[in-house]
């Protein structure tokens, strides 16, 4: 079997890349380890930068997003009970779209299925070969039968634990990592959100976040120690802890109910460099991980893929290598700025186990500076709504 671009992974990065390339007449095959249902069962973040919205529109999958997505003009920070709203639209004339990653994935999957482009779900033992030559190959097993896919390029969109980055010779790649001493316990509940916009709360007991998926479905998080077990958290214990960490008005208006999903996710910052190895490119979580505080994970994956798609389209249209030669440096510049912002948001909003009184005063000073300086607030707004690609 042969194709132009072999894409490893049918998460948002792989599916969006597939759509952008197929729409440009470039044939792709996606190899995905899991089933479609499994991929759609993942509960992930839900804040889209305007650049991501534009890419999804360009991919031809924006209809449901514009119908069901919620435009948010800003967010609220709550620091030990003091609340302050940052109005992005007023500060820098930009907004964000709240629309769950699961729905983004569903829209991309449905578009790909309708186009007839080939996706091999439950493909096993995917292995990458000869990507340091102009004849790369991918091998995989499907229903017990071994296959080989010849291609021009391989896009490693297979996430942090994928095979693509692991296939790069150790001496050809550098990684940078910061593991945080806490995780996020998240629940999904079919109750109206407690507020119209997101509330990021700092409290001495730990961070909390009030978010949503729709006018009838809410998403909440509380910071927990890294060794916490989700089975130790009843719904009632979660609601009690959340109420302690937010301001009184929010606590009073919280609409609680039975969780329909409950899980703990670790927090880490991670970047691999470079992101191009001959005919292999890394994009999305395969290339980087951000703590979810800044809502950058999906948006970084989308911006990587937008740059990679343009580079590959240019290569096939003009036989010009300029875009593919410049891919790694161009996306890494934006990746590191998003890493910085996500690290900064995480640092000011969470309670660190080994913190001291000086560090807590600095966290408070960060909040006081943000709410008293338009310049500081504009910087927050610029980063949260997305830096230029
Ligand atoms: N072979 C084939 N597919 C694989 C392999 C493999 N060896 N390893 C992983 N995969 C698949 C996973 O099953 C997953 O569906 O690759 C896909 C990677 O998708 P994501 O992990 O969602 O990564 P990405 O598409 O880059 O999207 C990033 O997802 O994890 C969130 O916070 C992150 O919002 C961000 C977004
Ligand atoms: C979410 O709704 O899951 C969400 C929103 C904003 C974040 C992280 C997660 O920063």
Short mmCIF file of C-alpha atoms and ligand atoms in Angstrom, two decimals:
data_model
loop_
_atom_site.label_atom_id
_atom_site.label_comp_id
_atom_site.label_asym_id
_atom_site.label_seq_id
_atom_site.Cartn_x
_atom_site.Cartn_y
_atom_site.Cartn_z
CA UNK A 1 0.00 0.00 0.00
CA UNK A 2 1.24 3.56 -0.67
CA UNK A 3 0.14 7.07 0.27
CA UNK A 4 1.62 10.56 0.29
CA UNK A 5 1.49 11.28 4.04
CA UNK A 6 1.20 8.56 6.69
CA UNK A 7 -0.28 10.03 9.88
CA UNK A 8 0.23 8.15 13.15
CA UNK A 9 -2.62 8.85 15.58
CA UNK A 10 -6.28 9.84 15.16
CA UNK A 11 -6.44 12.40 17.95
CA UNK A 12 -7.13 16.07 17.18
CA UNK A 13 -3.66 16.61 15.66
CA UNK A 14 -3.76 13.64 13.30
CA UNK A 15 -7.37 14.15 12.26
CA UNK A 16 -6.97 17.89 11.66
CA UNK A 17 -3.79 17.35 9.64
CA UNK A 18 -5.59 14.71 7.61
CA UNK A 19 -8.45 17.09 6.82
CA UNK A 20 -6.22 20.00 5.83
CA UNK A 21 -4.12 17.78 3.53
CA UNK A 22 -7.07 15.88 2.00
CA UNK A 23 -8.83 19.20 1.33
CA UNK A 24 -5.69 20.22 -0.59
CA UNK A 25 -5.76 17.01 -2.62
CA UNK A 26 -2.95 15.31 -0.70
CA UNK A 27 -3.75 11.71 0.10
CA UNK A 28 -3.23 10.52 3.67
CA UNK A 29 -3.64 7.31 5.67
CA UNK A 30 -4.15 7.54 9.43
CA UNK A 31 -3.05 4.63 11.63
CA UNK A 32 -4.71 4.69 15.07
CA UNK A 33 -3.97 2.20 17.83
CA UNK A 34 -7.38 2.45 19.50
CA UNK A 35 -10.98 2.14 18.30
CA UNK A 36 -13.00 5.19 17.25
CA UNK A 37 -15.20 4.82 20.34
CA UNK A 38 -12.15 4.70 22.60
CA UNK A 39 -10.73 7.89 21.08
CA UNK A 40 -14.11 9.61 21.40
CA UNK A 41 -14.38 8.46 25.01
CA UNK A 42 -11.46 10.62 26.11
CA UNK A 43 -12.53 13.64 28.17
CA UNK A 44 -10.17 16.55 27.52
CA UNK A 45 -10.14 20.35 27.70
CA UNK A 46 -12.53 22.64 25.89
CA UNK A 47 -11.17 26.15 25.24
CA UNK A 48 -10.35 27.02 21.62
CA UNK A 49 -8.23 30.02 20.58
CA UNK A 50 -9.49 32.02 17.61
CA UNK A 51 -6.61 30.57 15.53
CA UNK A 52 -7.87 27.06 16.26
CA UNK A 53 -11.43 28.06 15.33
CA UNK A 54 -10.11 29.43 12.01
CA UNK A 55 -8.18 26.21 11.30
CA UNK A 56 -11.27 24.08 12.02
CA UNK A 57 -13.28 26.32 9.68
CA UNK A 58 -10.55 25.91 7.02
CA UNK A 59 -10.78 22.14 7.54
CA UNK A 60 -14.51 22.39 6.83
CA UNK A 61 -15.61 21.14 10.26
CA UNK A 62 -16.74 24.36 11.94
CA UNK A 63 -20.52 24.13 11.52
CA UNK A 64 -21.43 22.38 14.80
CA UNK A 65 -18.74 24.33 16.66
CA UNK A 66 -20.32 27.65 15.66
CA UNK A 67 -23.80 26.31 16.42
CA UNK A 68 -23.04 24.77 19.83
CA UNK A 69 -19.82 26.46 20.93
CA UNK A 70 -19.91 29.25 23.53
CA UNK A 71 -18.05 32.50 22.83
CA UNK A 72 -16.41 33.74 26.02
CA UNK A 73 -15.24 37.34 26.34
CA UNK A 74 -13.10 36.61 29.40
CA UNK A 75 -12.34 34.57 32.50
CA UNK A 76 -12.37 35.20 36.25
CA UNK A 77 -9.52 34.66 38.68
CA UNK A 78 -10.42 34.06 42.33
CA UNK A 79 -7.57 34.48 44.82
CA UNK A 80 -8.39 33.42 48.39
CA UNK A 81 -11.96 34.53 47.78
CA UNK A 82 -11.19 37.79 45.94
CA UNK A 83 -12.55 37.63 42.37
CA UNK A 84 -11.46 39.65 39.33
CA UNK A 85 -12.74 39.35 35.76
CA UNK A 86 -10.37 39.78 32.80
CA UNK A 87 -12.36 40.98 29.79
CA UNK A 88 -10.30 39.83 26.81
CA UNK A 89 -12.59 41.53 24.29
CA UNK A 90 -12.06 44.90 26.00
CA UNK A 91 -8.36 44.30 26.70
CA UNK A 92 -7.24 43.10 23.27
CA UNK A 93 -10.34 42.64 21.11
CA UNK A 94 -10.18 38.83 21.13
CA UNK A 95 -12.34 36.07 22.57
CA UNK A 96 -12.16 32.28 23.06
CA UNK A 97 -14.61 29.53 22.09
CA UNK A 98 -15.69 26.91 24.64
CA UNK A 99 -16.29 23.67 22.72
CA UNK A 100 -15.19 20.28 24.06
CA UNK A 101 -12.22 18.46 22.49
CA UNK A 102 -14.41 15.37 22.25
CA UNK A 103 -16.74 17.32 19.93
CA UNK A 104 -13.81 18.64 17.89
CA UNK A 105 -12.59 15.05 17.48
CA UNK A 106 -16.09 13.85 16.58
CA UNK A 107 -16.49 16.55 13.91
CA UNK A 108 -13.07 15.71 12.41
CA UNK A 109 -13.76 11.96 12.47
CA UNK A 110 -17.17 12.35 10.78
CA UNK A 111 -15.66 14.56 8.06
CA UNK A 112 -12.88 12.07 7.42
CA UNK A 113 -15.27 9.12 7.31
CA UNK A 114 -17.51 11.02 4.87
CA UNK A 115 -14.54 11.84 2.62
CA UNK A 116 -13.60 8.18 2.29
CA UNK A 117 -10.00 8.87 3.36
CA UNK A 118 -8.43 5.76 4.87
CA UNK A 119 -8.15 5.41 8.65
CA UNK A 120 -7.01 2.11 10.14
CA UNK A 121 -8.36 1.96 13.70
CA UNK A 122 -7.03 -0.68 16.08
CA UNK A 123 -3.80 -0.88 14.10
CA UNK A 124 -1.20 -2.66 16.21
CA UNK A 125 2.58 -2.73 16.39
CA UNK A 126 3.01 0.39 14.29
CA UNK A 127 6.69 0.86 13.45
CA UNK A 128 8.45 3.59 11.49
CA UNK A 129 11.23 2.84 9.01
CA UNK A 130 13.69 4.70 6.73
CA UNK A 131 12.38 8.16 7.58
CA UNK A 132 15.99 9.37 7.20
CA UNK A 133 15.66 8.52 3.47
CA UNK A 134 13.24 9.79 0.79
CA UNK A 135 11.41 6.43 0.95
CA UNK A 136 9.99 6.16 4.47
CA UNK A 137 7.78 3.24 5.38
CA UNK A 138 5.35 2.36 8.17
CA UNK A 139 4.59 -1.20 9.18
CA UNK A 140 1.56 -2.25 11.22
CA UNK A 141 -0.64 -5.22 12.06
CA UNK A 142 -4.40 -5.21 11.50
CA UNK A 143 -6.53 -8.22 12.47
CA UNK A 144 -3.39 -10.29 12.73
CA UNK A 145 -2.17 -9.44 9.23
CA UNK A 146 1.06 -7.48 8.74
CA UNK A 147 0.96 -4.49 6.39
CA UNK A 148 3.53 -2.08 4.99
CA UNK A 149 2.65 1.49 4.00
CA UNK A 150 5.10 3.26 1.69
CA UNK A 151 4.84 7.05 1.84
CA UNK A 152 6.61 10.34 1.18
CA UNK A 153 6.28 11.69 4.74
CA UNK A 154 5.31 10.47 8.22
CA UNK A 155 3.47 12.78 10.64
CA UNK A 156 3.91 11.61 14.23
CA UNK A 157 0.63 12.75 15.83
CA UNK A 158 0.53 9.87 18.30
CA UNK A 159 0.74 11.74 21.57
CA UNK A 160 3.14 11.71 24.51
CA UNK A 161 3.25 7.90 24.75
CA UNK A 162 3.34 7.29 21.00
CA UNK A 163 5.80 5.35 18.87
CA UNK A 164 6.93 8.27 16.67
CA UNK A 165 9.10 10.23 19.10
CA UNK A 166 10.31 6.90 20.52
CA UNK A 167 11.52 5.92 17.03
CA UNK A 168 13.97 8.82 16.81
CA UNK A 169 17.57 7.82 17.62
CA UNK A 170 18.38 9.01 21.17
CA UNK A 171 21.32 11.12 19.98
CA UNK A 172 19.12 13.07 17.53
CA UNK A 173 16.58 14.46 19.99
CA UNK A 174 16.65 16.50 23.23
CA UNK A 175 13.80 16.68 25.72
CA UNK A 176 12.99 19.26 28.38
CA UNK A 177 10.61 18.42 31.22
CA UNK A 178 9.09 19.77 34.43
CA UNK A 179 6.83 17.42 36.43
CA UNK A 180 4.52 19.25 38.88
CA UNK A 181 4.01 17.97 42.44
CA UNK A 182 0.23 17.70 42.05
CA UNK A 183 -2.51 16.54 39.67
CA UNK A 184 -6.04 17.59 38.70
CA UNK A 185 -9.08 15.64 39.83
CA UNK A 186 -11.78 16.44 37.27
CA UNK A 187 -15.48 15.64 37.10
CA UNK A 188 -18.12 16.04 34.43
CA UNK A 189 -21.70 16.69 35.60
CA UNK A 190 -24.97 17.32 33.80
CA UNK A 191 -25.83 20.48 35.69
CA UNK A 192 -25.77 24.12 34.50
CA UNK A 193 -22.40 25.83 34.94
CA UNK A 194 -22.01 27.85 38.12
CA UNK A 195 -20.98 30.94 36.12
CA UNK A 196 -21.12 32.20 32.55
CA UNK A 197 -17.33 32.15 32.21
CA UNK A 198 -14.47 30.05 33.60
CA UNK A 199 -13.31 30.67 37.17
CA UNK A 200 -9.66 29.88 38.01
CA UNK A 201 -9.36 29.75 41.80
CA UNK A 202 -6.24 29.89 43.99
CA UNK A 203 -6.66 28.80 47.60
CA UNK A 204 -4.34 27.65 50.35
CA UNK A 205 -6.06 24.24 50.15
CA UNK A 206 -5.23 24.09 46.44
CA UNK A 207 -6.27 25.19 42.95
CA UNK A 208 -9.80 24.76 41.58
CA UNK A 209 -11.35 25.43 38.17
CA UNK A 210 -15.00 25.90 37.25
CA UNK A 211 -15.53 25.24 33.54
CA UNK A 212 -18.22 23.89 31.27
CA UNK A 213 -19.06 22.00 28.06
CA UNK A 214 -22.50 23.49 27.35
CA UNK A 215 -25.34 25.38 29.14
CA UNK A 216 -26.34 22.07 30.72
CA UNK A 217 -23.01 20.28 31.27
CA UNK A 218 -20.23 21.46 33.59
CA UNK A 219 -16.60 20.52 34.12
CA UNK A 220 -14.87 21.09 37.48
CA UNK A 221 -11.35 20.39 38.77
CA UNK A 222 -9.58 20.47 42.11
CA UNK A 223 -5.81 20.15 42.61
CA UNK A 224 -4.85 16.92 44.41
CA UNK A 225 -1.53 15.34 45.50
CA UNK A 226 0.18 13.22 42.87
CA UNK A 227 -0.47 9.96 44.77
CA UNK A 228 -4.22 10.62 45.18
CA UNK A 229 -6.60 7.80 44.20
CA UNK A 230 -9.84 8.74 42.37
CA UNK A 231 -11.74 6.02 44.29
CA UNK A 232 -11.05 7.95 47.48
CA UNK A 233 -13.14 10.86 46.16
CA UNK A 234 -16.91 10.52 46.46
CA UNK A 235 -18.96 13.15 44.65
CA UNK A 236 -19.90 14.69 47.99
CA UNK A 237 -16.24 14.98 49.01
CA UNK A 238 -15.47 16.65 45.68
CA UNK A 239 -18.29 19.21 45.99
CA UNK A 240 -17.33 20.01 49.60
CA UNK A 241 -13.69 20.60 48.58
CA UNK A 242 -14.64 22.70 45.57
CA UNK A 243 -16.88 24.92 47.73
CA UNK A 244 -13.98 25.53 50.13
CA UNK A 245 -11.69 26.74 47.37
CA UNK A 246 -13.94 29.21 45.55
CA UNK A 247 -15.52 32.47 46.69
CA UNK A 248 -18.72 32.39 48.79
CA UNK A 249 -21.01 33.52 45.96
CA UNK A 250 -19.75 30.76 43.65
CA UNK A 251 -19.96 28.16 46.42
CA UNK A 252 -23.53 29.20 47.13
CA UNK A 253 -24.65 28.94 43.48
CA UNK A 254 -22.92 25.63 42.69
CA UNK A 255 -25.41 23.22 41.04
CA UNK A 256 -24.14 19.81 42.15
CA UNK A 257 -25.19 16.37 40.97
CA UNK A 258 -23.87 12.87 40.19
CA UNK A 259 -20.59 12.84 38.23
CA UNK A 260 -20.75 11.19 34.81
CA UNK A 261 -16.96 11.08 34.60
CA UNK A 262 -14.29 11.41 37.27
CA UNK A 263 -10.53 11.10 36.76
CA UNK A 264 -7.13 12.35 37.90
CA UNK A 265 -4.56 13.68 35.44
CA UNK A 266 -0.90 14.44 36.24
CA UNK A 267 0.61 17.80 35.26
CA UNK A 268 3.82 18.16 33.35
CA UNK A 269 5.60 20.54 30.96
CA UNK A 270 7.51 18.79 28.18
CA UNK A 271 9.15 19.76 24.89
CA UNK A 272 11.14 17.67 22.40
CA UNK A 273 13.64 19.29 20.05
CA UNK A 274 13.89 19.31 17.09
CA UNK A 275 10.54 18.23 15.60
CA UNK A 276 11.71 17.13 12.17
CA UNK A 277 13.83 14.06 11.42
CA UNK A 278 14.23 13.66 7.67
CA UNK A 279 10.76 12.70 6.43
CA UNK A 280 9.31 12.35 9.96
CA UNK A 281 7.61 15.31 11.66
CA UNK A 282 6.28 15.43 15.24
CA UNK A 283 3.16 17.47 16.07
CA UNK A 284 0.83 17.88 19.04
CA UNK A 285 1.32 15.93 22.25
CA UNK A 286 3.97 13.80 20.51
CA UNK A 287 6.08 16.97 20.48
CA UNK A 288 5.08 18.74 23.69
CA UNK A 289 2.92 18.63 26.78
CA UNK A 290 1.61 21.61 28.75
CA UNK A 291 -0.12 21.67 32.15
CA UNK A 292 -3.84 22.26 31.35
CA UNK A 293 -3.95 25.50 33.36
CA UNK A 294 -3.48 27.67 30.29
CA UNK A 295 -5.82 25.57 28.09
CA UNK A 296 -3.03 25.32 25.48
CA UNK A 297 -2.79 21.56 24.71
CA UNK A 298 -5.33 21.32 21.91
CA UNK A 299 -4.53 24.79 20.62
CA UNK A 300 -0.80 24.05 20.33
CA UNK A 301 -1.60 20.79 18.52
CA UNK A 302 -3.77 22.74 16.07
CA UNK A 303 -1.13 25.41 15.43
CA UNK A 304 1.59 22.78 14.87
CA UNK A 305 -0.67 21.06 12.37
CA UNK A 306 -1.58 24.29 10.57
CA UNK A 307 2.12 25.03 9.97
CA UNK A 308 2.90 21.43 8.97
CA UNK A 309 -0.05 21.25 6.57
CA UNK A 310 1.02 24.49 4.83
CA UNK A 311 4.59 23.18 4.57
CA UNK A 312 3.51 19.90 2.99
CA UNK A 313 1.02 21.61 0.67
CA UNK A 314 3.83 23.95 -0.48
CA UNK A 315 6.14 20.95 -1.05
CA UNK A 316 3.63 19.15 -3.26
CA UNK A 317 2.51 22.31 -5.08
CA UNK A 318 5.90 23.93 -5.73
CA UNK A 319 8.35 21.14 -4.88
CA UNK A 320 9.75 23.72 -2.46
CA UNK A 321 11.33 22.36 0.75
CA UNK A 322 11.26 25.79 2.44
CA UNK A 323 8.22 25.07 4.61
CA UNK A 324 9.27 21.61 5.71
CA UNK A 325 12.83 22.81 6.36
CA UNK A 326 11.48 25.64 8.53
CA UNK A 327 8.76 23.66 10.34
CA UNK A 328 10.63 22.72 13.50
CA UNK A 329 12.10 26.15 14.30
CA UNK A 330 8.84 27.92 13.51
CA UNK A 331 6.57 25.79 15.71
CA UNK A 332 9.10 25.50 18.54
CA UNK A 333 9.19 29.27 18.90
CA UNK A 334 5.43 29.35 19.54
CA UNK A 335 5.51 26.13 21.60
CA UNK A 336 7.99 27.56 24.08
CA UNK A 337 5.93 30.76 24.52
CA UNK A 338 2.87 28.64 25.27
CA UNK A 339 4.96 26.49 27.62
CA UNK A 340 6.04 29.63 29.44
CA UNK A 341 2.48 30.90 29.81
CA UNK A 342 1.16 27.50 30.95
CA UNK A 343 4.00 27.19 33.49
CA UNK A 344 3.35 30.74 34.73
CA UNK A 345 -0.43 30.20 35.11
CA UNK A 346 0.28 26.93 36.93
CA UNK A 347 2.88 28.57 39.18
CA UNK A 348 0.67 31.43 40.35
CA UNK A 349 -2.56 29.48 40.78
CA UNK A 350 -1.51 26.25 42.50
CA UNK A 351 -0.39 25.56 46.07
CA UNK A 352 3.06 23.95 46.06
CA UNK A 353 3.72 21.37 48.81
CA UNK A 354 7.15 22.80 49.62
CA UNK A 355 6.09 26.42 49.37
CA UNK A 356 7.13 29.03 51.90
CA UNK A 357 5.48 32.25 53.07
CA UNK A 358 7.62 34.32 50.71
CA UNK A 359 6.42 32.29 47.68
CA UNK A 360 2.80 32.65 48.76
CA UNK A 361 3.20 36.42 49.03
CA UNK A 362 4.71 36.46 45.52
CA UNK A 363 1.68 34.53 44.22
CA UNK A 364 -0.62 37.11 45.82
CA UNK A 365 1.46 39.93 44.36
CA UNK A 366 1.09 38.38 40.88
CA UNK A 367 -2.70 38.47 41.27
CA UNK A 368 -2.68 42.02 42.67
CA UNK A 369 -0.48 43.17 39.78
CA UNK A 370 -2.76 41.51 37.20
CA UNK A 371 -5.88 43.15 38.58
CA UNK A 372 -4.33 46.58 39.08
CA UNK A 373 -2.36 46.93 35.81
CA UNK A 374 -3.99 47.06 32.39
CA UNK A 375 -0.62 46.22 30.82
CA UNK A 376 -0.35 43.05 32.90
CA UNK A 377 -3.97 42.14 32.16
CA UNK A 378 -3.42 42.68 28.43
CA UNK A 379 -0.45 40.32 28.56
CA UNK A 380 -2.61 37.67 30.22
CA UNK A 381 -5.33 38.26 27.62
CA UNK A 382 -2.86 38.07 24.72
CA UNK A 383 -1.43 34.75 25.88
CA UNK A 384 -4.70 33.14 26.94
CA UNK A 385 -6.48 33.93 23.66
CA UNK A 386 -3.45 32.75 21.68
CA UNK A 387 -0.25 34.32 20.34
CA UNK A 388 0.07 34.69 16.55
CA UNK A 389 1.03 31.52 14.65
N1 LIG B 1 0.15 3.73 17.03
C1 LIG B 1 -0.99 4.34 16.59
N2 LIG B 1 -1.66 5.28 17.28
C2 LIG B 1 -1.14 5.64 18.47
C3 LIG B 1 0.05 5.08 19.00
C4 LIG B 1 0.69 4.08 18.22
N3 LIG B 1 1.82 3.50 18.64
N4 LIG B 1 0.30 5.64 20.21
C5 LIG B 1 -0.69 6.52 20.43
N5 LIG B 1 -1.56 6.52 19.40
C6 LIG B 1 -2.77 7.34 19.24
C7 LIG B 1 -3.55 7.49 20.54
O1 LIG B 1 -4.43 6.37 20.73
C8 LIG B 1 -4.31 8.80 20.30
O2 LIG B 1 -5.60 8.56 19.75
O3 LIG B 1 -2.40 8.66 18.91
C9 LIG B 1 -3.44 9.56 19.31
C10 LIG B 1 -2.80 10.79 19.95
O4 LIG B 1 -3.85 11.70 20.29
P1 LIG B 1 -3.69 12.73 21.54
O5 LIG B 1 -3.00 12.04 22.64
O6 LIG B 1 -5.06 13.32 21.79
O7 LIG B 1 -2.71 13.85 21.01
P2 LIG B 1 -2.95 15.02 19.94
O8 LIG B 1 -3.74 14.56 18.78
O9 LIG B 1 -1.63 15.63 19.78
O10 LIG B 1 -3.91 16.05 20.70
C11 LIG B 1 -3.44 16.84 21.72
O11 LIG B 1 -5.04 15.94 23.21
O12 LIG B 1 -4.07 14.93 25.03
C12 LIG B 1 -4.75 16.02 24.62
O13 LIG B 1 -4.22 17.82 26.07
C13 LIG B 1 -3.94 17.24 24.83
O14 LIG B 1 -5.63 18.67 24.11
C14 LIG B 1 -4.38 18.08 23.71
C15 LIG B 1 -4.63 17.15 22.58
C1 LIG B 2 -11.83 22.32 30.63
O1 LIG B 2 -12.96 22.82 30.42
O2 LIG B 2 -11.65 21.08 30.69
C2 LIG B 2 -10.65 23.24 30.86
C3 LIG B 2 -10.82 24.59 30.63
C4 LIG B 2 -9.73 25.45 30.82
C5 LIG B 2 -8.52 24.93 31.27
C6 LIG B 2 -8.37 23.56 31.49
C7 LIG B 2 -9.45 22.71 31.29
O3 LIG B 2 -7.47 25.78 31.48
#
